[in-house]
Amino acid sequence: MSETPESPESPESAASHNSPAPPVPPGKGPRARGASPGWAARAARSGLGALVDRLARPSHPTTALLAGAPKLWQRMIPYVVVVALTATLLPVTVNVLSNDRSVPGAVAAILAVAQTLPLLLLAHRPLQVWWITFLGAVAGALVLLAEPPGPYTVWPWPPTVIVGQLFVLLALGLRESRRTLVAVWLATGAAGLALYTLAPERGNSGALLLFVLGAVVLMAGAAVRERGVAQQRLVEQETISAEERARRTLLEERARIARELHDVVAHHMSVITVQADSAPYRVAGLSEETREEFASIAASARESLAEMRRLLTVLRGDGAGGERAPQPGLDRLQQLVEATVRTGLPVELALAADLGEVPSAVDLSAYRIVQESLANVVRHAPGATTRVSVRADAGHLSVLVVNSASPQPVSPLETSGTGHGLVGMRERVRLTGGTLDTGPLPDGGFRVAARLPLGPVTGAGPLVTPPEPNPTTAPEDSP
């Protein structure tokens, strides 16, 4: 079998095969010519898909309306409404279809069930209820095409359908998103327009009435829902703000306590440094190893002091200067009480003379607890008789501040506390490993009782949480 010889290519054809194709002007190629119709088709399919997706998937969990209401009768309102609505519309729909529209009894019953019985699920699944009842309404309109129209008949949506659909749309407005509501509204209008196109001679205000009233009901329900959502978010933000304020107050108080304790610890570290440096000069006959050990102790103490100063710089923040005065203690309680008495507050001080050796941290904490308590009495119960008692008992320092109610109904100097009073007391007691008990008294006064260990701190002590403040009493930091 012989092969057919190939015809030789001409130079012109070879050149044409090797030369690049000329550029296609924009909008003139085959892809450009079909871009516009294809884009329109894709956009239409995408929009229809989004519409169906919105109508197919609820945007809320299947919880009932008013499920978060505090009282039982409020939570029962949606169920009572849907039961009453279904019990009313079901017989009325059967009567209208069978008597007024001459629909056969079995068909009328099926249509009535499809249009009204799903309303029982309206409190939980309004979107699914809309699907069933809306398709039932469309089926009812198609069935009515076989019946002769009356002079006063409303088509395609009878009055019973309009009433039921308005309740369904209201439930949707209270639960669904805006896009879903728009999709439902457009689907309702499109169905009414399609049915009117089938029989324009029957058309009257039925389709337009549901379209217009549905828009009003959907907007009203959406407005109520969005207002509720806004209020819920506002409450959540207020709760978060309150928690943030409490956390910030706690951190500020801890930083304040740390700054004050710096002086206490720095004093002891300085004593260690001086003793270690002066030991070779004060004690004769020390070996070279002992001298090196003392030098190492002094160097470690100096390094610890430097680290503490750097930490204190961070705690003080920008622009905050250090305090030059020494930290107060129980030896200055008498001066504190006298200064408080000069403000017009009658204060009695019972300070035990045999307190023994009080650790510096406990000494400072006890003074600050009394100071905060007296300041709160001055702010929130001016003129109240106050008793301060400090004594040592079984290895603990007991601090008690008790004030009576204000002798006359006068306005407090401050109507709201800063929240630092009791927070600072709790943190100081936690620091020393003690216990704290605060709370109002039956006679209208307030009591602050702290028990601080005089020995070494082995761990944070338990805190007695004060009772929840009564809205009619003083703020949280007021004794």
Coordinates of C-alpha atoms in Angstrom, one line a residue:
M1 CA 0.0 0.0 0.0
S2 CA 1.6 3.2 -1.1
E3 CA 1.5 6.4 0.8
T4 CA 0.1 9.6 -0.7
P5 CA 3.0 12.1 -1.0
E6 CA 2.5 15.3 0.9
S7 CA 2.4 18.5 -1.1
P8 CA 5.2 20.8 -0.3
E9 CA 4.4 24.0 1.6
S10 CA 4.9 27.3 -0.1
P11 CA 7.0 29.9 1.5
E12 CA 4.0 32.0 2.1
S13 CA 2.1 29.3 3.9
A14 CA 5.2 28.5 6.0
A15 CA 5.5 32.1 7.0
S16 CA 1.9 32.3 7.9
H17 CA 2.3 29.2 10.2
N18 CA 5.3 30.7 11.9
S19 CA 4.2 34.2 12.3
P20 CA 2.2 35.2 15.5
A21 CA -1.5 35.8 15.2
P22 CA -2.6 39.4 15.0
P23 CA -4.0 40.8 18.2
V24 CA -7.7 40.7 18.6
P25 CA -9.2 44.1 19.4
P26 CA -11.0 44.3 22.8
G27 CA -14.6 43.3 22.6
K28 CA -14.2 41.7 19.1
G29 CA -13.1 38.1 19.9
P30 CA -15.3 35.1 20.4
R31 CA -14.9 35.2 24.2
A32 CA -15.7 38.9 24.3
R33 CA -18.7 38.5 22.1
G34 CA -20.3 35.9 24.5
A35 CA -19.2 37.5 27.7
S36 CA -22.2 39.8 28.3
P37 CA -24.9 37.1 27.9
G38 CA -22.9 34.6 29.9
W39 CA -22.3 37.1 32.7
A40 CA -25.9 38.0 32.9
A41 CA -26.9 34.3 33.0
R42 CA -24.4 33.6 35.8
A43 CA -25.5 36.7 37.7
A44 CA -29.1 35.6 37.4
R45 CA -28.3 32.1 38.6
S46 CA -26.2 33.4 41.5
G47 CA -29.0 35.8 42.6
L48 CA -31.6 33.0 42.3
G49 CA -29.4 30.6 44.2
A50 CA -28.8 33.2 47.0
L51 CA -32.6 33.8 47.1
V52 CA -33.4 30.1 47.4
D53 CA -30.6 29.7 50.0
R54 CA -32.1 32.5 52.2
L55 CA -35.5 30.9 51.9
A56 CA -34.2 27.4 52.7
R57 CA -32.0 27.9 55.8
P58 CA -33.2 29.7 58.9
S59 CA -30.8 32.3 60.4
H60 CA -31.8 31.5 64.0
P61 CA -31.9 28.5 66.3
T62 CA -35.1 26.6 66.8
T63 CA -35.8 28.4 70.1
A64 CA -39.3 29.7 70.8
L65 CA -40.2 33.4 70.7
L66 CA -39.8 34.9 74.2
A67 CA -37.9 31.9 75.3
G68 CA -35.6 34.1 77.4
A69 CA -38.5 35.9 79.2
P70 CA -38.1 35.7 83.0
K71 CA -41.7 34.7 83.8
L72 CA -43.6 31.6 82.7
W73 CA -46.7 33.4 81.5
Q74 CA -44.5 35.5 79.2
R75 CA -42.9 32.4 77.7
M76 CA -46.3 30.9 77.1
I77 CA -47.7 33.9 75.1
P78 CA -46.4 32.6 71.6
Y79 CA -48.0 29.2 72.2
V80 CA -51.3 30.6 73.3
V81 CA -51.4 32.9 70.2
V82 CA -50.6 30.2 67.7
V83 CA -53.1 27.8 69.2
A84 CA -55.8 30.4 69.2
L85 CA -54.9 31.5 65.6
T86 CA -55.0 27.9 64.3
A87 CA -58.2 27.0 66.1
T88 CA -59.8 30.1 64.6
L89 CA -58.5 29.9 61.0
L90 CA -58.9 26.2 60.4
P91 CA -62.8 26.0 60.5
V92 CA -63.2 29.4 58.9
T93 CA -61.0 28.4 56.0
V94 CA -62.9 25.1 55.5
N95 CA -66.2 27.0 55.6
V96 CA -65.0 29.7 53.1
L97 CA -63.6 27.1 50.6
S98 CA -66.6 24.7 50.8
N99 CA -69.6 27.1 51.1
D100 CA -68.5 30.4 49.6
R101 CA -66.2 29.0 46.8
S102 CA -68.0 25.7 46.2
V103 CA -64.8 23.6 46.6
P104 CA -65.4 19.9 47.3
G105 CA -65.3 19.0 51.0
A106 CA -62.3 16.8 50.9
V107 CA -60.2 19.3 48.8
A108 CA -61.3 22.1 51.1
A109 CA -60.3 20.2 54.1
I110 CA -56.8 19.4 52.7
L111 CA -56.2 23.0 51.6
A112 CA -57.4 24.3 55.0
V113 CA -55.0 22.0 56.8
A114 CA -52.1 23.0 54.6
Q115 CA -52.8 26.7 55.1
T116 CA -53.5 26.7 58.8
L117 CA -52.3 23.7 60.7
P118 CA -48.6 24.4 60.3
L119 CA -49.2 27.6 62.2
L120 CA -48.8 25.6 65.4
L121 CA -45.0 25.5 64.7
L122 CA -44.9 29.3 64.2
A123 CA -43.2 29.9 67.5
H124 CA -40.2 27.7 66.7
R125 CA -39.9 27.4 62.9
P126 CA -41.5 30.4 61.1
L127 CA -39.5 30.0 57.9
Q128 CA -40.6 26.3 57.5
V129 CA -44.2 27.3 58.3
W130 CA -44.1 30.0 55.7
W131 CA -43.0 27.5 53.0
I132 CA -45.8 25.1 53.8
T133 CA -48.6 27.7 54.2
F134 CA -47.4 29.7 51.2
L135 CA -47.4 26.7 48.9
G136 CA -50.8 25.8 50.3
A137 CA -52.1 29.3 49.5
V138 CA -50.8 29.0 45.9
A139 CA -52.4 25.6 45.6
G140 CA -55.7 27.0 46.9
A141 CA -55.5 29.8 44.4
L142 CA -55.0 27.3 41.5
V143 CA -57.9 25.2 42.7
L144 CA -60.1 28.3 42.8
L145 CA -59.4 28.8 39.1
A146 CA -61.8 25.9 38.4
E147 CA -64.6 27.6 40.2
P148 CA -66.7 30.5 38.8
P149 CA -65.7 33.8 40.3
G150 CA -68.3 35.6 42.5
P151 CA -68.9 39.3 42.5
Y152 CA -67.2 39.9 45.8
T153 CA -64.6 37.2 45.8
V154 CA -61.0 38.1 46.6
W155 CA -58.4 36.3 44.5
P156 CA -55.7 34.9 44.5
W157 CA -55.4 35.3 48.3
P158 CA -58.7 35.0 50.3
P159 CA -59.0 36.9 53.5
T160 CA -58.2 33.8 55.6
V161 CA -54.9 33.4 53.7
I162 CA -54.1 37.1 54.1
V163 CA -54.6 36.9 57.9
G164 CA -52.6 33.8 58.3
Q165 CA -49.7 35.0 56.1
L166 CA -49.6 38.3 58.0
F167 CA -49.0 36.4 61.3
V168 CA -46.4 34.3 59.6
L169 CA -44.6 37.4 58.2
L170 CA -44.7 39.0 61.6
A171 CA -43.0 35.9 63.1
L172 CA -40.4 36.0 60.3
G173 CA -39.7 39.7 61.0
L174 CA -39.1 38.9 64.6
R175 CA -36.6 36.1 63.9
E176 CA -35.0 36.3 60.5
S177 CA -32.4 38.6 58.9
R178 CA -33.1 41.4 56.5
R179 CA -32.0 39.5 53.4
T180 CA -34.4 36.6 54.3
L181 CA -37.2 39.0 54.8
V182 CA -36.6 40.7 51.5
A183 CA -36.5 37.2 49.8
V184 CA -39.8 36.2 51.4
W185 CA -41.4 39.5 50.4
L186 CA -40.2 39.2 46.8
A187 CA -41.4 35.6 46.6
T188 CA -44.8 36.6 47.8
G189 CA -45.0 39.4 45.3
A190 CA -43.8 37.2 42.4
A191 CA -46.3 34.5 43.2
G192 CA -49.1 37.0 43.3
L193 CA -48.0 38.5 40.0
A194 CA -47.7 35.1 38.3
L195 CA -51.2 34.1 39.5
Y196 CA -52.6 37.4 38.2
T197 CA -51.0 36.8 34.9
L198 CA -52.8 33.4 34.6
A199 CA -56.2 34.9 35.1
P200 CA -56.2 38.7 34.9
E201 CA -60.0 38.9 34.7
R202 CA -60.1 37.5 38.2
G203 CA -57.5 39.8 39.6
N204 CA -58.4 42.3 42.2
S205 CA -56.8 43.8 45.2
G206 CA -55.9 40.4 46.9
A207 CA -52.4 40.1 45.6
L208 CA -51.5 43.8 46.0
L209 CA -53.1 43.8 49.5
L210 CA -50.9 41.0 50.8
F211 CA -47.8 42.5 49.1
V212 CA -48.3 45.9 50.7
L213 CA -49.4 44.7 54.2
G214 CA -46.7 42.1 54.2
A215 CA -44.1 44.8 53.7
V216 CA -45.5 46.8 56.6
V217 CA -45.6 43.8 58.9
L218 CA -42.1 42.6 57.9
M219 CA -40.7 46.1 58.6
A220 CA -42.4 46.3 61.9
G221 CA -41.2 42.9 63.0
A222 CA -37.7 43.6 61.9
A223 CA -37.7 46.9 63.7
V224 CA -38.7 45.2 66.9
R225 CA -36.2 42.5 66.5
E226 CA -33.3 44.9 65.8
R227 CA -34.3 47.0 68.7
G228 CA -34.1 43.9 71.0
V229 CA -30.8 42.9 69.5
A230 CA -29.4 46.4 70.1
Q231 CA -30.6 46.4 73.7
Q232 CA -29.1 42.9 74.3
R233 CA -25.7 44.1 72.8
L234 CA -25.9 47.2 75.0
V235 CA -26.4 45.1 78.1
E236 CA -23.5 42.8 77.1
Q237 CA -21.3 45.8 76.5
E238 CA -22.2 47.3 79.9
T239 CA -21.5 43.9 81.5
I240 CA -18.1 43.8 79.8
S241 CA -17.4 47.4 80.8
A242 CA -18.2 46.6 84.4
E243 CA -15.9 43.6 84.4
E244 CA -13.1 45.6 82.8
R245 CA -13.5 48.4 85.4
A246 CA -13.4 45.8 88.2
R247 CA -10.3 44.2 86.6
R248 CA -8.6 47.6 86.1
T249 CA -9.4 48.6 89.7
L250 CA -7.9 45.3 91.0
L251 CA -4.7 45.8 88.9
E252 CA -4.3 49.4 90.0
E253 CA -4.7 48.4 93.7
R254 CA -2.2 45.6 93.3
A255 CA 0.3 48.0 91.7
R256 CA -0.3 50.5 94.5
I257 CA 0.3 47.8 97.1
A258 CA 3.4 46.6 95.3
R259 CA 4.8 50.2 95.3
E260 CA 4.2 50.5 99.0
L261 CA 5.8 47.1 99.8
H262 CA 8.8 48.0 97.8
D263 CA 9.9 50.3 100.6
V264 CA 9.4 47.6 103.2
V265 CA 11.4 45.0 101.3
A266 CA 14.0 47.5 100.2
H267 CA 14.7 48.4 103.8
H268 CA 15.4 44.7 104.7
M269 CA 17.5 44.2 101.6
S270 CA 19.5 47.3 102.4
V271 CA 20.2 46.1 106.0
I272 CA 21.4 42.8 104.5
T273 CA 23.8 44.6 102.2
V274 CA 25.2 46.8 104.9
Q275 CA 25.7 43.9 107.3
A276 CA 27.4 41.8 104.6
D277 CA 29.7 44.6 103.6
S278 CA 30.6 45.5 107.2
A279 CA 31.0 42.0 108.5
P280 CA 34.8 41.7 107.6
Y281 CA 35.4 44.9 109.5
R282 CA 33.2 44.2 112.5
V283 CA 34.2 40.5 113.0
A284 CA 37.9 39.8 113.5
G285 CA 39.6 36.6 112.3
L286 CA 37.5 35.8 109.3
S287 CA 38.9 33.4 106.8
E288 CA 39.3 34.4 103.1
E289 CA 36.4 32.0 102.1
T290 CA 34.1 33.7 104.7
R291 CA 35.0 37.1 103.4
E292 CA 34.2 36.0 99.9
E293 CA 30.9 34.6 101.0
F294 CA 29.9 37.9 102.7
A295 CA 31.0 39.8 99.5
S296 CA 28.8 37.4 97.4
I297 CA 25.8 38.0 99.8
A298 CA 26.3 41.8 99.5
A299 CA 26.5 41.6 95.7
S300 CA 23.3 39.5 95.5
A301 CA 21.5 41.9 97.7
R302 CA 22.5 44.9 95.6
E303 CA 21.4 43.1 92.4
S304 CA 18.0 42.3 94.0
L305 CA 17.6 46.0 95.0
A306 CA 18.4 47.0 91.4
E307 CA 15.8 44.6 90.0
M308 CA 13.2 45.9 92.5
R309 CA 13.9 49.5 91.4
R310 CA 13.4 48.5 87.8
L311 CA 10.1 46.8 88.6
L312 CA 9.0 49.8 90.6
T313 CA 9.6 52.0 87.6
V314 CA 7.3 49.9 85.6
L315 CA 4.6 49.9 88.2
R316 CA 4.7 53.6 88.7
G317 CA 4.2 54.3 85.0
D318 CA 5.1 57.3 83.0
G319 CA 5.5 60.6 84.9
A320 CA 4.8 59.1 88.3
G321 CA 7.4 60.1 90.9
G322 CA 8.5 58.0 93.8
E323 CA 7.2 58.7 97.3
R324 CA 9.9 60.1 99.6
A325 CA 8.0 59.7 102.9
P326 CA 8.3 56.4 104.8
Q327 CA 5.4 54.0 104.8
P328 CA 3.0 54.4 107.8
G329 CA 2.3 51.8 110.3
L330 CA 0.3 51.2 113.5
D331 CA 2.4 53.8 115.4
R332 CA 0.6 56.5 113.3
L333 CA -2.9 55.3 114.0
Q334 CA -3.4 57.8 116.7
Q335 CA -2.6 60.6 114.3
L336 CA -4.9 59.2 111.7
V337 CA -7.8 59.0 114.2
E338 CA -7.2 62.6 115.4
A339 CA -7.2 63.8 111.8
T340 CA -10.5 62.0 111.2
V341 CA -12.1 63.5 114.3
R342 CA -11.2 67.0 113.1
T343 CA -13.4 66.3 110.1
G344 CA -16.5 65.9 112.4
L345 CA -16.5 62.1 112.6
P346 CA -16.6 60.8 116.2
V347 CA -14.0 58.0 116.4
E348 CA -12.9 55.8 119.3
L349 CA -9.5 54.0 119.1
A350 CA -8.6 51.0 121.2
L351 CA -5.0 50.1 120.4
A352 CA -3.4 47.3 122.5
A353 CA -0.1 48.2 124.0
D354 CA 1.3 44.6 123.9
L355 CA 1.2 44.0 120.2
G356 CA 4.7 42.6 120.2
E357 CA 6.8 42.5 117.0
V358 CA 4.6 43.2 114.0
P359 CA 6.0 42.3 110.5
S360 CA 6.4 45.3 108.2
A361 CA 3.9 44.1 105.6
V362 CA 1.2 43.4 108.3
D363 CA 2.0 46.8 110.0
L364 CA 1.4 48.6 106.7
S365 CA -1.7 46.5 105.7
A366 CA -3.3 47.1 109.1
Y367 CA -2.8 50.9 108.8
R368 CA -4.2 51.0 105.3
I369 CA -7.3 48.9 106.2
V370 CA -8.1 51.4 109.0
Q371 CA -7.4 54.3 106.7
E372 CA -9.7 53.0 104.0
S373 CA -12.5 52.2 106.4
L374 CA -12.5 55.6 108.0
A375 CA -12.3 57.3 104.6
N376 CA -15.4 55.3 103.5
V377 CA -17.3 56.3 106.7
V378 CA -16.5 60.0 106.0
R379 CA -17.7 59.7 102.4
H380 CA -20.8 57.6 102.8
A381 CA -22.0 57.9 106.5
P382 CA -20.9 61.3 107.8
G383 CA -21.4 61.8 111.5
A384 CA -21.7 58.1 112.3
T385 CA -20.1 56.9 115.5
T386 CA -17.1 54.7 114.7
R387 CA -15.0 52.4 116.8
V388 CA -11.5 51.2 115.8
S389 CA -9.9 48.2 117.6
V390 CA -6.5 46.7 117.1
R391 CA -5.2 43.9 119.2
A392 CA -3.0 40.8 119.0
D393 CA -4.4 37.4 119.8
A394 CA -3.0 33.9 119.3
G395 CA -0.4 34.9 116.8
H396 CA -2.7 37.1 114.8
L397 CA -3.4 40.8 114.6
S398 CA -7.1 41.6 114.7
V399 CA -8.3 44.9 113.1
L400 CA -11.9 45.8 113.6
V401 CA -13.7 49.0 112.4
V402 CA -17.4 49.3 113.1
N403 CA -19.6 52.3 112.4
S404 CA -23.2 53.0 113.2
A405 CA -25.8 54.5 110.8
S406 CA -25.6 58.1 110.0
P407 CA -27.4 60.0 112.9
Q408 CA -29.4 62.2 110.5
P409 CA -30.7 61.6 107.0
V410 CA -28.1 63.7 105.2
S411 CA -26.8 63.2 101.7
P412 CA -23.4 61.4 101.6
L413 CA -20.4 63.3 100.5
E414 CA -20.1 60.9 97.6
T415 CA -23.0 59.1 95.9
S416 CA -20.8 56.4 94.2
G417 CA -17.7 54.8 95.3
T418 CA -14.5 54.3 93.3
G419 CA -14.4 50.6 94.1
H420 CA -10.9 50.8 95.5
G421 CA -11.8 50.6 99.2
L422 CA -12.9 47.0 99.7
V423 CA -10.8 45.8 96.7
G424 CA -7.6 47.2 98.4
M425 CA -8.5 45.6 101.7
R426 CA -9.0 42.2 100.1
E427 CA -5.7 42.4 98.3
R428 CA -3.8 43.4 101.4
V429 CA -5.3 40.6 103.4
R430 CA -4.5 38.2 100.6
L431 CA -0.9 39.4 100.6
T432 CA -0.5 38.7 104.3
G433 CA -2.4 35.4 104.3
G434 CA -5.1 36.6 106.6
T435 CA -8.9 36.7 106.5
L436 CA -11.4 39.5 105.9
D437 CA -15.0 39.9 106.8
T438 CA -17.1 42.9 105.7
G439 CA -20.8 43.6 105.6
P440 CA -23.7 45.7 106.7
L441 CA -25.1 45.6 110.2
P442 CA -28.8 45.2 111.2
D443 CA -28.9 48.8 112.6
G444 CA -27.7 50.3 109.3
G445 CA -24.0 50.5 110.1
F446 CA -21.1 48.6 108.6
R447 CA -18.4 46.3 109.9
V448 CA -14.8 45.6 108.7
A449 CA -12.9 42.8 110.4
A450 CA -9.4 41.7 109.3
R451 CA -7.3 39.0 110.9
L452 CA -3.6 39.1 109.9
P453 CA -1.0 36.6 110.8
L454 CA 2.0 37.9 112.8
G455 CA 4.2 34.9 111.8
P456 CA 5.7 33.9 108.5
V457 CA 3.2 33.8 105.6
T458 CA 2.8 30.3 104.3
G459 CA 0.3 31.0 101.6
A460 CA -2.6 33.3 100.6
G461 CA -5.3 33.2 103.2
P462 CA -9.0 32.6 102.4
L463 CA -11.1 35.6 101.6
V464 CA -14.6 36.0 102.9
T465 CA -16.6 37.4 100.1
P466 CA -19.0 40.2 101.2
P467 CA -22.7 39.9 100.5
E468 CA -24.1 41.3 97.3
P469 CA -24.8 45.0 97.8
N470 CA -28.4 46.1 98.1
P471 CA -29.3 48.7 95.4
T472 CA -30.8 50.9 98.2
T473 CA -27.6 50.9 100.3
A474 CA -24.3 52.6 99.8
P475 CA -21.9 51.7 97.0
E476 CA -19.6 48.7 97.1
D477 CA -16.7 50.4 98.8
S478 CA -18.7 52.2 101.5
P479 CA -18.8 50.8 105.0

